Amino acid sequence: MVFLKIPELNTRKGTLRAYHLAAIVFISSFLAGYDSGVAGGILTYKPFEKDFGYTKAHESKVNSLTVGLEQLGSFLAAIIIYPLTNKYGRKYCIVGSAAVFCLGVIIQVSPTRSLGAWYFARVLAGLGMGGMSVVVPMYSAEMVPKEIRGRCGSFYQWLYTWGIFLAYWVDYGVASNSSIAKKSAEWQIPVGLQLVSGGLLLLGTLTLPESSRWLLTQNRSDEAWKSLTWIRGDAGEKTIAEFSETQQGLKAERSAKDNFSIRELFQRENRLRFFIGPMLFVFQNTTGSSALAVFGPQYFKLLVGSTGNRDLLLTGLFGAVKVIACTFFIWVLAERFGRRTLLTGGSALMAVCMLITALIAKFVPTDSGGNVTNGGRATVAMIYLDIMIYNCSWGPLPWAYVPEIFPTRIRSLGLAVSMLAHWSSSFCFSFASPYMIKNIGAWTFLIFMGFDICATVFCFIFVRETKGKNLETAAGTEWEVLEKNADELSAGEEKGEHVAPVVAKAGNVVVDEAHGKALEVTAAHDTFGSNIKVG
């Protein structure tokens, strides 16, 4: 099948290594998806309620805190991780975050019988998850080739859907197994399985190189060259040209803004970046799809009842639909259509789905004597269609797009602020969902529709295209280069012996030792937002 064909980049080895890197680091999103999916199921189990000693009257509070406190931990991690990833690099911040997450899981499954310990463990796991959510998309964007950067960045949502899919069916499986159901193992097994993928992420990341762009910002050119040649599987002309272009881009970023200062963040281009990036993640959560992922059983119970574990079964199928849709996006749509087109069209179509769902659920009977009516089937179909559209647009694309719009010098800060917006909005909607379901019922879907309409207008005005561009160019940096013979360099800039064939010198000079020439960045401009005509 053509859409499953893996394209050649520099080499076959380089192509496979790019996907290999993305598959390992985005296990982090598998963990996030699995945790979101498994939480909605275990919170409905009687053994969980019994082990932690709370009653039906406190169900909404425990549900909200279980999900909300983990997202609070993720919110805090987005603040903590920014200086760490700049100082220690991307790789070891991913390893450390994975270790913290695993520790949180261990405490969760321990027989403490204490809601306090459970809540503490949820915050701890959230710290690990939040740290990974900042560093992993950044690391992927900085390492994979521009030709498949959107596809690999979208692995975040793809593996997230696989995590949710597996979680739903694990929840359904333990609840249906007579030897496990009604015992503590019913909730401990689904939670404890996270240690398997968490361990794979931790150990797998240790086998990967550090980000070549981060190494270049630390003036470690030789290590950066080794990192790039490993991920490209080649040290030939194309890799040398990419290394040279990256060095020029980094020089141009510095030249355009001189030395970093807080004042720089308030310039027009950066104000736009720090507005667009966070808002994309806010809208990603306000579509309703994130709330559906966490509280799938509760939403399906609202629509068609829960006779015979119907809500869990429909949630399991819901997970399967997410996987199929996101797989289609990854291998068919990701590099065929622009980011702007998919985001704008996706939110517009989701608004229609939410409107139809709300009207049917409010005015047409969906459950009659324990049987699902045609109206109920229609609402389920609309929810499934909505999640298909989401996983071909708003689910994967913000993870690929947002790292692209920030220059390397502020990318970690940009991702940290964007993740603050992501986790805070996710926290708000996850915390509110049980109460929304209980108090306003089907009108909840009209709220989601309103946000979808706002997202459509936002993307139409503010999102610029980044598909297929060098990472520095995608971030809005443009530069001019004056080419000299390497022999023309002043004595203070004479080339030395290096492993890397392209070496950054003082000022704005990049020496291409492989071809005996020096490239001087003579003019640099930050053009981000130049396409936006508002105000």
Coordinates of C-alpha atoms in Angstrom, one line a residue:
M1 CA 0.0 0.0 0.0
V2 CA 1.5 3.3 -1.1
F3 CA 0.5 5.3 2.1
L4 CA 2.5 2.8 4.2
K5 CA 5.7 3.3 2.2
I6 CA 8.6 4.7 4.2
P7 CA 10.2 7.5 2.2
E8 CA 13.9 7.7 1.6
L9 CA 15.7 10.7 3.2
N10 CA 19.5 10.7 3.4
T11 CA 19.7 7.0 3.7
R12 CA 17.5 4.1 4.6
K13 CA 19.4 3.9 7.9
G14 CA 18.7 7.5 8.6
T15 CA 15.0 7.2 7.8
L16 CA 14.6 4.2 10.1
R17 CA 16.6 6.0 12.8
A18 CA 14.3 9.1 12.7
Y19 CA 11.2 6.9 13.2
H20 CA 13.1 4.9 15.8
L21 CA 13.9 8.0 17.8
A22 CA 10.3 9.3 17.5
A23 CA 8.9 5.9 18.5
I24 CA 11.0 5.8 21.7
V25 CA 10.5 9.3 23.0
F26 CA 6.8 9.4 22.2
I27 CA 6.3 6.4 24.5
S28 CA 5.8 9.4 26.8
S29 CA 2.5 10.3 25.0
F30 CA 1.5 6.6 25.1
L31 CA 1.8 6.9 28.9
A32 CA -0.2 10.1 29.0
G33 CA -2.9 8.5 26.9
Y34 CA -2.9 5.2 28.8
D35 CA -3.2 7.1 32.1
S36 CA -6.0 9.3 30.9
G37 CA -7.9 6.3 29.5
V38 CA -7.4 4.0 32.5
A39 CA -8.4 6.6 35.1
G40 CA -12.0 6.9 33.7
G41 CA -12.5 3.1 34.1
I42 CA -10.9 2.4 37.5
L43 CA -12.9 5.3 39.1
T44 CA -16.1 3.4 38.3
Y45 CA -14.9 0.2 40.1
K46 CA -16.3 -0.7 43.5
P47 CA -13.0 -2.2 44.8
F48 CA -11.3 1.2 44.2
E49 CA -14.1 3.0 46.2
K50 CA -13.8 0.4 48.9
D51 CA -10.0 0.4 49.2
F52 CA -9.8 4.2 49.5
G53 CA -12.9 4.4 51.8
Y54 CA -15.1 7.0 50.2
T55 CA -18.8 6.9 49.5
K56 CA -21.0 7.6 46.5
A57 CA -21.6 11.1 47.8
H58 CA -17.9 11.9 47.3
E59 CA -17.6 10.3 43.9
S60 CA -17.5 13.5 41.8
K61 CA -14.8 15.0 44.2
V62 CA -12.6 11.9 44.0
N63 CA -13.0 11.7 40.2
S64 CA -12.1 15.4 39.8
L65 CA -9.1 15.3 42.1
T66 CA -7.7 12.1 40.7
V67 CA -7.5 13.5 37.2
G68 CA -7.0 17.2 38.2
L69 CA -4.1 16.7 40.6
E70 CA -2.1 14.9 38.0
Q71 CA -2.6 17.7 35.6
L72 CA -1.7 20.1 38.3
G73 CA 1.6 18.2 38.7
S74 CA 2.1 18.5 34.9
F75 CA 1.4 22.2 35.1
L76 CA 4.1 22.6 37.8
A77 CA 6.6 20.5 35.8
A78 CA 6.2 22.9 32.8
I79 CA 7.6 25.6 35.1
I80 CA 10.4 23.5 36.6
I81 CA 11.6 21.9 33.4
Y82 CA 12.4 25.0 31.4
P83 CA 15.7 25.9 33.1
L84 CA 16.7 22.3 33.4
T85 CA 16.4 21.5 29.7
N86 CA 18.5 24.5 28.8
K87 CA 21.2 23.6 31.3
Y88 CA 21.3 19.8 31.1
G89 CA 20.0 19.1 27.6
R90 CA 16.9 17.4 26.2
K91 CA 17.9 13.8 26.6
Y92 CA 18.6 13.6 30.4
C93 CA 15.5 15.7 31.2
I94 CA 13.4 13.1 29.4
V95 CA 15.2 10.3 31.4
G96 CA 14.6 12.2 34.7
S97 CA 11.0 12.9 33.9
A98 CA 10.4 9.2 33.1
A99 CA 11.9 8.2 36.4
V100 CA 9.7 10.5 38.4
F101 CA 6.6 9.2 36.6
C102 CA 7.5 5.6 37.4
L103 CA 8.0 6.5 41.1
G104 CA 4.5 8.0 41.1
V105 CA 3.0 4.8 39.6
I106 CA 4.8 2.7 42.3
I107 CA 3.2 4.7 45.1
Q108 CA -0.2 4.6 43.4
V109 CA -0.3 0.8 43.3
S110 CA 1.1 0.4 46.8
P111 CA -1.5 -0.8 49.4
T112 CA -1.6 2.5 51.3
R113 CA -5.4 2.6 51.4
S114 CA -5.0 6.4 51.8
L115 CA -6.5 9.0 49.5
G116 CA -3.8 11.4 50.6
A117 CA -1.1 9.0 49.4
W118 CA -3.1 8.4 46.2
Y119 CA -3.4 12.1 45.5
F120 CA 0.3 12.7 46.3
A121 CA 1.3 9.9 43.8
R122 CA -1.0 11.5 41.2
V123 CA 0.8 14.8 41.5
L124 CA 4.2 13.0 41.4
A125 CA 3.3 11.1 38.2
G126 CA 2.0 14.4 36.8
L127 CA 5.4 16.1 37.4
G128 CA 7.0 13.4 35.3
M129 CA 4.4 13.5 32.6
G130 CA 4.4 17.3 32.4
G131 CA 8.2 17.3 32.1
M132 CA 8.1 14.9 29.2
S133 CA 5.3 16.9 27.5
V134 CA 7.7 19.9 27.3
V135 CA 10.9 18.2 26.3
V136 CA 9.8 15.4 24.0
P137 CA 8.2 17.5 21.2
M138 CA 11.1 19.9 21.4
Y139 CA 13.7 17.1 21.1
S140 CA 11.8 15.5 18.2
A141 CA 11.5 18.8 16.3
E142 CA 15.2 19.5 16.7
M143 CA 16.3 16.0 15.6
V144 CA 14.1 14.6 12.8
P145 CA 14.4 15.7 9.1
K146 CA 12.2 18.6 7.9
E147 CA 10.6 16.3 5.3
I148 CA 8.9 14.2 8.1
R149 CA 9.0 16.6 11.0
G150 CA 5.2 17.0 11.0
R151 CA 4.7 13.2 10.8
C152 CA 7.1 12.4 13.6
G153 CA 5.9 15.3 15.8
S154 CA 2.4 13.9 15.3
F155 CA 3.6 10.6 16.9
Y156 CA 2.7 12.3 20.1
Q157 CA -1.0 12.0 19.4
W158 CA -0.7 8.7 17.5
L159 CA 0.9 6.9 20.5
Y160 CA -1.5 8.8 22.8
T161 CA -4.4 7.2 21.0
W162 CA -2.8 3.7 21.3
G163 CA -2.4 4.4 25.0
I164 CA -6.0 5.3 25.4
F165 CA -7.1 2.3 23.3
L166 CA -5.1 -0.2 25.3
A167 CA -6.3 1.4 28.6
Y168 CA -10.0 1.2 27.6
W169 CA -9.7 -2.5 26.8
V170 CA -7.6 -3.3 29.9
D171 CA -10.3 -1.6 32.0
Y172 CA -13.0 -3.6 30.2
G173 CA -11.0 -6.8 30.4
V174 CA -10.3 -6.7 34.2
A175 CA -14.0 -5.7 34.8
S176 CA -15.1 -8.7 32.8
N177 CA -12.7 -11.3 34.3
S178 CA -14.4 -13.1 37.2
S179 CA -11.1 -13.9 38.9
I180 CA -10.0 -10.2 38.9
A181 CA -13.3 -8.3 39.1
K182 CA -14.5 -7.1 42.6
K183 CA -10.9 -7.4 44.0
S184 CA -8.2 -4.8 44.5
A185 CA -6.4 -6.2 41.5
E186 CA -9.2 -4.8 39.3
W187 CA -7.7 -1.3 39.6
Q188 CA -4.1 -2.1 40.6
I189 CA -3.4 -4.1 37.4
P190 CA -4.4 -1.3 35.0
V191 CA -2.4 1.3 36.9
G192 CA 0.7 -0.9 37.5
L193 CA 1.1 -1.8 33.8
Q194 CA 2.3 1.8 33.2
L195 CA 5.7 0.7 34.7
V196 CA 6.3 -1.4 31.6
S197 CA 6.1 1.4 29.1
G198 CA 7.7 3.8 31.6
G199 CA 10.7 1.6 31.9
L200 CA 11.0 1.2 28.1
L201 CA 11.0 5.0 27.7
L202 CA 13.7 5.5 30.4
L203 CA 16.0 2.8 29.1
G204 CA 15.3 3.5 25.4
T205 CA 16.1 7.2 25.7
L206 CA 19.5 6.4 27.2
T207 CA 20.5 4.8 23.8
L208 CA 19.7 8.0 21.9
P209 CA 22.1 11.0 21.2
E210 CA 21.6 14.5 22.6
S211 CA 19.8 17.1 20.4
S212 CA 22.3 18.4 17.8
R213 CA 20.8 21.9 18.0
W214 CA 21.1 22.1 21.8
L215 CA 24.7 20.9 21.5
L216 CA 25.4 23.7 18.9
T217 CA 24.0 26.3 21.3
Q218 CA 26.5 25.0 23.9
N219 CA 29.4 25.4 21.3
R220 CA 29.9 21.6 21.2
S221 CA 30.2 21.3 17.4
D222 CA 31.9 18.0 17.3
E223 CA 29.3 16.3 19.5
A224 CA 26.6 18.0 17.5
W225 CA 28.0 16.6 14.2
K226 CA 28.2 13.1 15.7
S227 CA 24.6 13.4 16.8
L228 CA 23.4 14.6 13.4
T229 CA 25.3 12.0 11.5
W230 CA 23.8 9.3 13.7
I231 CA 20.2 10.4 13.2
R232 CA 20.8 10.9 9.4
G233 CA 22.7 7.6 9.1
D234 CA 25.1 9.5 6.8
A235 CA 28.0 12.0 6.8
G236 CA 27.7 12.9 3.1
E237 CA 27.1 16.1 1.2
K238 CA 23.4 16.4 2.2
T239 CA 24.2 16.1 5.9
I240 CA 27.0 18.6 5.7
A241 CA 24.7 21.0 3.9
E242 CA 22.1 20.6 6.6
F243 CA 24.6 21.0 9.3
S244 CA 25.9 24.2 7.7
E245 CA 22.3 25.6 7.2
T246 CA 21.5 24.8 10.9
Q247 CA 24.6 26.7 12.1
Q248 CA 23.7 29.6 9.8
G249 CA 20.2 29.6 11.2
L250 CA 21.4 29.6 14.8
K251 CA 23.8 32.4 14.0
A252 CA 21.0 34.4 12.3
E253 CA 18.7 33.9 15.3
R254 CA 21.4 35.3 17.6
S255 CA 22.2 38.1 15.1
A256 CA 18.5 39.1 14.8
K257 CA 18.1 39.6 18.5
D258 CA 21.7 40.0 19.8
N259 CA 21.9 38.5 23.3
F260 CA 18.8 37.1 24.9
S261 CA 17.0 39.4 27.3
I262 CA 13.6 39.5 29.0
R263 CA 12.8 42.5 26.9
E264 CA 13.1 40.4 23.8
L265 CA 10.0 38.4 24.8
F266 CA 7.8 41.5 24.5
Q267 CA 8.7 42.3 20.9
R268 CA 5.9 41.8 18.4
E269 CA 7.1 38.6 16.9
N270 CA 7.6 36.9 20.3
R271 CA 4.3 38.2 21.7
L272 CA 2.6 36.5 18.8
R273 CA 4.5 33.2 19.4
F274 CA 3.7 33.3 23.1
F275 CA 0.1 33.9 22.2
I276 CA -0.3 31.4 19.3
G277 CA 1.5 28.5 20.9
P278 CA -0.4 28.4 24.2
M279 CA -3.7 29.2 22.6
L280 CA -3.4 26.2 20.2
F281 CA -3.1 23.9 23.3
V282 CA -6.0 25.6 25.0
F283 CA -8.2 25.0 22.0
Q284 CA -6.9 21.5 21.8
N285 CA -8.5 20.8 25.2
T286 CA -11.6 22.9 24.7
T287 CA -12.8 20.9 21.7
G288 CA -14.1 18.4 24.2
S289 CA -12.1 15.5 22.9
S290 CA -9.7 15.5 25.9
A291 CA -12.6 15.4 28.3
L292 CA -14.1 12.6 26.3
A293 CA -10.8 10.7 26.5
V294 CA -10.7 10.9 30.3
F295 CA -14.3 10.5 31.1
G296 CA -15.5 8.4 28.1
P297 CA -17.6 6.0 30.2
Q298 CA -19.3 8.8 32.0
Y299 CA -20.1 10.6 28.7
F300 CA -21.4 7.5 27.0
K301 CA -23.5 6.7 30.1
L302 CA -25.0 10.2 29.7
L303 CA -25.9 9.5 26.1
V304 CA -27.0 5.8 26.0
G305 CA -27.0 4.5 29.6
S306 CA -24.7 1.8 31.0
T307 CA -26.7 -1.4 30.8
G308 CA -24.4 -4.5 30.6
N309 CA -21.2 -2.4 30.8
R310 CA -22.4 -0.7 27.6
D311 CA -20.5 2.5 28.5
L312 CA -17.2 0.7 28.9
L313 CA -17.7 -1.2 25.6
L314 CA -18.5 2.0 23.7
T315 CA -15.5 3.6 25.3
G316 CA -13.3 0.7 24.1
L317 CA -14.6 1.1 20.5
F318 CA -14.1 4.9 20.9
G319 CA -10.4 4.2 21.6
A320 CA -10.2 2.0 18.5
V321 CA -11.7 4.7 16.3
K322 CA -9.1 7.2 17.6
V323 CA -6.2 4.8 16.7
I324 CA -7.5 4.2 13.2
A325 CA -8.1 7.9 12.5
C326 CA -4.7 9.0 13.8
T327 CA -3.0 6.2 11.9
F328 CA -4.6 7.4 8.8
F329 CA -3.5 11.0 9.6
I330 CA 0.1 10.0 10.3
W331 CA 0.7 8.0 7.1
V332 CA -1.7 9.8 4.6
L333 CA -2.4 13.4 5.7
A334 CA 0.5 14.6 7.8
E335 CA 2.9 15.7 5.0
R336 CA 0.3 16.1 2.3
F337 CA -1.7 19.1 3.6
G338 CA -0.6 22.2 5.4
R339 CA -0.9 22.7 9.2
R340 CA -3.2 25.7 8.8
T341 CA -5.6 23.9 6.5
L342 CA -6.0 20.9 8.7
L343 CA -6.4 22.9 11.9
T344 CA -9.0 25.4 10.5
G345 CA -11.0 22.7 8.7
G346 CA -10.9 20.3 11.6
S347 CA -12.3 22.7 14.2
A348 CA -15.1 23.8 11.8
L349 CA -16.2 20.2 11.2
M350 CA -16.0 19.3 14.9
A351 CA -18.3 22.2 15.7
V352 CA -21.0 20.7 13.5
C353 CA -20.6 17.3 15.2
M354 CA -21.0 18.8 18.6
L355 CA -24.1 20.8 17.6
I356 CA -25.8 17.7 16.2
T357 CA -24.9 15.6 19.3
A358 CA -26.3 18.2 21.7
L359 CA -29.6 18.6 19.8
I360 CA -30.2 14.9 19.5
A361 CA -29.3 14.1 23.1
K362 CA -31.5 16.9 24.4
F363 CA -34.6 16.5 22.2
V364 CA -34.6 12.8 21.1
P365 CA -34.8 9.8 23.4
T366 CA -31.5 7.9 23.3
D367 CA -32.3 5.0 25.7
S368 CA -35.6 3.2 26.0
G369 CA -36.0 0.4 28.6
G370 CA -32.3 -0.4 28.6
N371 CA -32.2 -0.5 24.8
V372 CA -30.4 2.1 22.6
T373 CA -32.7 4.0 20.2
N374 CA -31.8 5.3 16.8
G375 CA -31.3 8.7 18.4
G376 CA -28.7 7.1 20.8
R377 CA -26.9 5.4 17.9
A378 CA -26.8 8.8 16.1
T379 CA -25.2 10.5 19.1
V380 CA -22.6 7.8 19.3
A381 CA -21.9 8.1 15.6
M382 CA -21.4 11.8 15.9
I383 CA -19.0 11.4 18.8
Y384 CA -17.0 8.8 16.8
L385 CA -17.0 11.2 13.8
D386 CA -15.9 14.1 16.0
I387 CA -13.0 12.1 17.4
M388 CA -11.9 11.0 13.9
I389 CA -11.7 14.6 12.8
Y390 CA -9.9 15.6 16.0
N391 CA -7.3 12.9 15.4
C392 CA -6.7 14.1 11.9
S393 CA -6.2 17.7 13.0
W394 CA -6.3 19.1 16.5
G395 CA -5.1 16.0 18.3
P396 CA -1.7 15.6 16.6
L397 CA -0.9 18.9 14.9
P398 CA -0.3 21.3 17.9
W399 CA 2.4 18.9 19.1
A400 CA 4.2 19.2 15.7
Y401 CA 3.4 22.8 15.0
V402 CA 4.2 24.7 18.3
P403 CA 7.9 23.6 18.5
E404 CA 8.3 24.8 15.0
I405 CA 7.3 28.4 15.6
F406 CA 9.8 29.2 18.4
P407 CA 13.5 29.9 17.6
T408 CA 16.0 27.6 19.3
R409 CA 17.1 30.3 21.8
I410 CA 13.6 30.4 23.3
R411 CA 12.1 27.1 22.2
S412 CA 12.3 25.5 25.7
L413 CA 10.6 28.6 27.2
G414 CA 8.0 28.6 24.5
L415 CA 7.2 24.9 25.0
A416 CA 7.1 25.4 28.8
V417 CA 4.6 28.3 28.5
S418 CA 2.5 26.3 26.0
M419 CA 2.5 23.3 28.3
L420 CA 1.4 25.6 31.1
A421 CA -1.6 26.5 29.0
H422 CA -2.2 22.9 28.0
W423 CA -2.2 21.4 31.5
S424 CA -4.1 24.3 33.1
S425 CA -6.9 24.1 30.5
S426 CA -6.8 20.3 30.6
F427 CA -7.1 20.5 34.4
C428 CA -10.0 22.9 34.2
F429 CA -12.0 20.8 31.8
S430 CA -11.2 17.5 33.5
F431 CA -12.1 18.9 36.9
A432 CA -15.3 20.4 35.6
S433 CA -16.4 17.5 33.4
P434 CA -18.1 15.4 36.2
Y435 CA -20.0 18.4 37.4
M436 CA -20.9 19.5 33.8
I437 CA -22.3 16.0 33.1
K438 CA -24.2 16.0 36.3
N439 CA -25.6 19.5 36.1
I440 CA -26.1 20.5 32.5
G441 CA -26.0 17.2 30.7
A442 CA -26.3 17.3 27.0
W443 CA -25.8 21.1 26.8
T444 CA -22.1 20.3 27.6
F445 CA -21.7 19.6 23.9
L446 CA -22.9 23.1 23.0
I447 CA -20.1 24.5 25.1
F448 CA -17.6 22.4 23.1
M449 CA -19.2 23.6 19.9
G450 CA -18.6 27.3 20.9
F451 CA -15.0 26.7 21.5
D452 CA -14.6 24.9 18.2
I453 CA -16.0 27.9 16.4
C454 CA -13.5 30.2 18.2
A455 CA -10.7 27.8 17.2
T456 CA -11.6 28.0 13.6
V457 CA -11.5 31.8 13.5
F458 CA -8.2 31.8 15.5
C459 CA -6.4 29.5 13.1
F460 CA -7.7 31.3 10.0
I461 CA -6.2 34.6 11.3
F462 CA -3.1 33.6 13.2
V463 CA -1.6 30.3 12.0
R464 CA 1.2 30.5 9.4
E465 CA 2.4 27.6 7.4
T466 CA 5.5 25.7 8.5
K467 CA 5.3 22.4 6.5
G468 CA 8.5 21.3 4.8
K469 CA 10.7 24.2 6.0
N470 CA 14.0 24.2 7.8
L471 CA 13.3 24.5 11.5
E472 CA 14.9 28.0 11.8
T473 CA 13.0 29.2 8.7
A474 CA 9.8 27.7 10.0
A475 CA 10.3 29.8 13.1
G476 CA 10.4 32.9 11.0
T477 CA 14.1 33.6 10.8
E478 CA 15.4 34.7 7.4
W479 CA 19.0 35.6 6.7
E480 CA 21.5 36.5 3.9
V481 CA 24.9 34.9 3.6
L482 CA 28.1 36.3 2.1
E483 CA 30.4 33.5 0.9
K484 CA 34.2 33.8 1.2
N485 CA 37.2 31.6 0.6
A486 CA 38.3 30.1 3.9
D487 CA 41.8 31.5 3.3
E488 CA 40.3 35.0 3.6
L489 CA 39.6 34.7 7.3
S490 CA 41.5 36.8 9.7
A491 CA 44.1 35.2 11.8
G492 CA 41.8 35.2 14.8
E493 CA 39.3 33.2 12.8
E494 CA 41.5 30.6 11.2
K495 CA 40.1 27.2 11.0
G496 CA 41.5 24.5 13.2
E497 CA 41.3 20.7 13.3
H498 CA 37.8 19.5 14.0
V499 CA 35.7 16.4 13.7
A500 CA 32.8 18.4 12.4
P501 CA 33.2 19.6 8.8
V502 CA 31.3 22.8 9.5
V503 CA 32.4 24.9 12.5
A504 CA 30.9 28.1 13.9
K505 CA 33.4 30.8 14.6
A506 CA 33.2 34.1 16.5
G507 CA 30.7 36.6 15.3
N508 CA 28.5 35.5 12.5
V509 CA 30.9 33.3 10.6
V510 CA 30.4 29.6 9.8
V511 CA 33.4 27.8 8.3
D512 CA 32.6 24.9 5.9
E513 CA 35.9 23.1 6.1
A514 CA 34.7 20.3 3.8
H515 CA 34.5 22.8 0.9
G516 CA 37.1 25.4 1.9
K517 CA 34.7 28.3 2.3
A518 CA 33.5 30.6 5.0
L519 CA 29.8 31.7 5.2
E520 CA 29.1 35.0 7.0
V521 CA 25.6 35.9 8.0
T522 CA 25.4 39.5 6.9
A523 CA 21.7 40.2 7.6
A524 CA 19.0 38.5 9.7
H525 CA 15.4 39.2 10.2
D526 CA 12.6 37.8 12.3
T527 CA 9.6 37.7 10.0
F528 CA 7.2 35.8 12.2
G529 CA 3.7 37.1 12.0
S530 CA 4.4 39.2 8.9
N531 CA 1.4 37.4 7.2
I532 CA -1.0 38.5 9.9
K533 CA -3.0 41.6 9.0
V534 CA -5.0 42.6 12.0
G535 CA -5.3 45.7 14.1

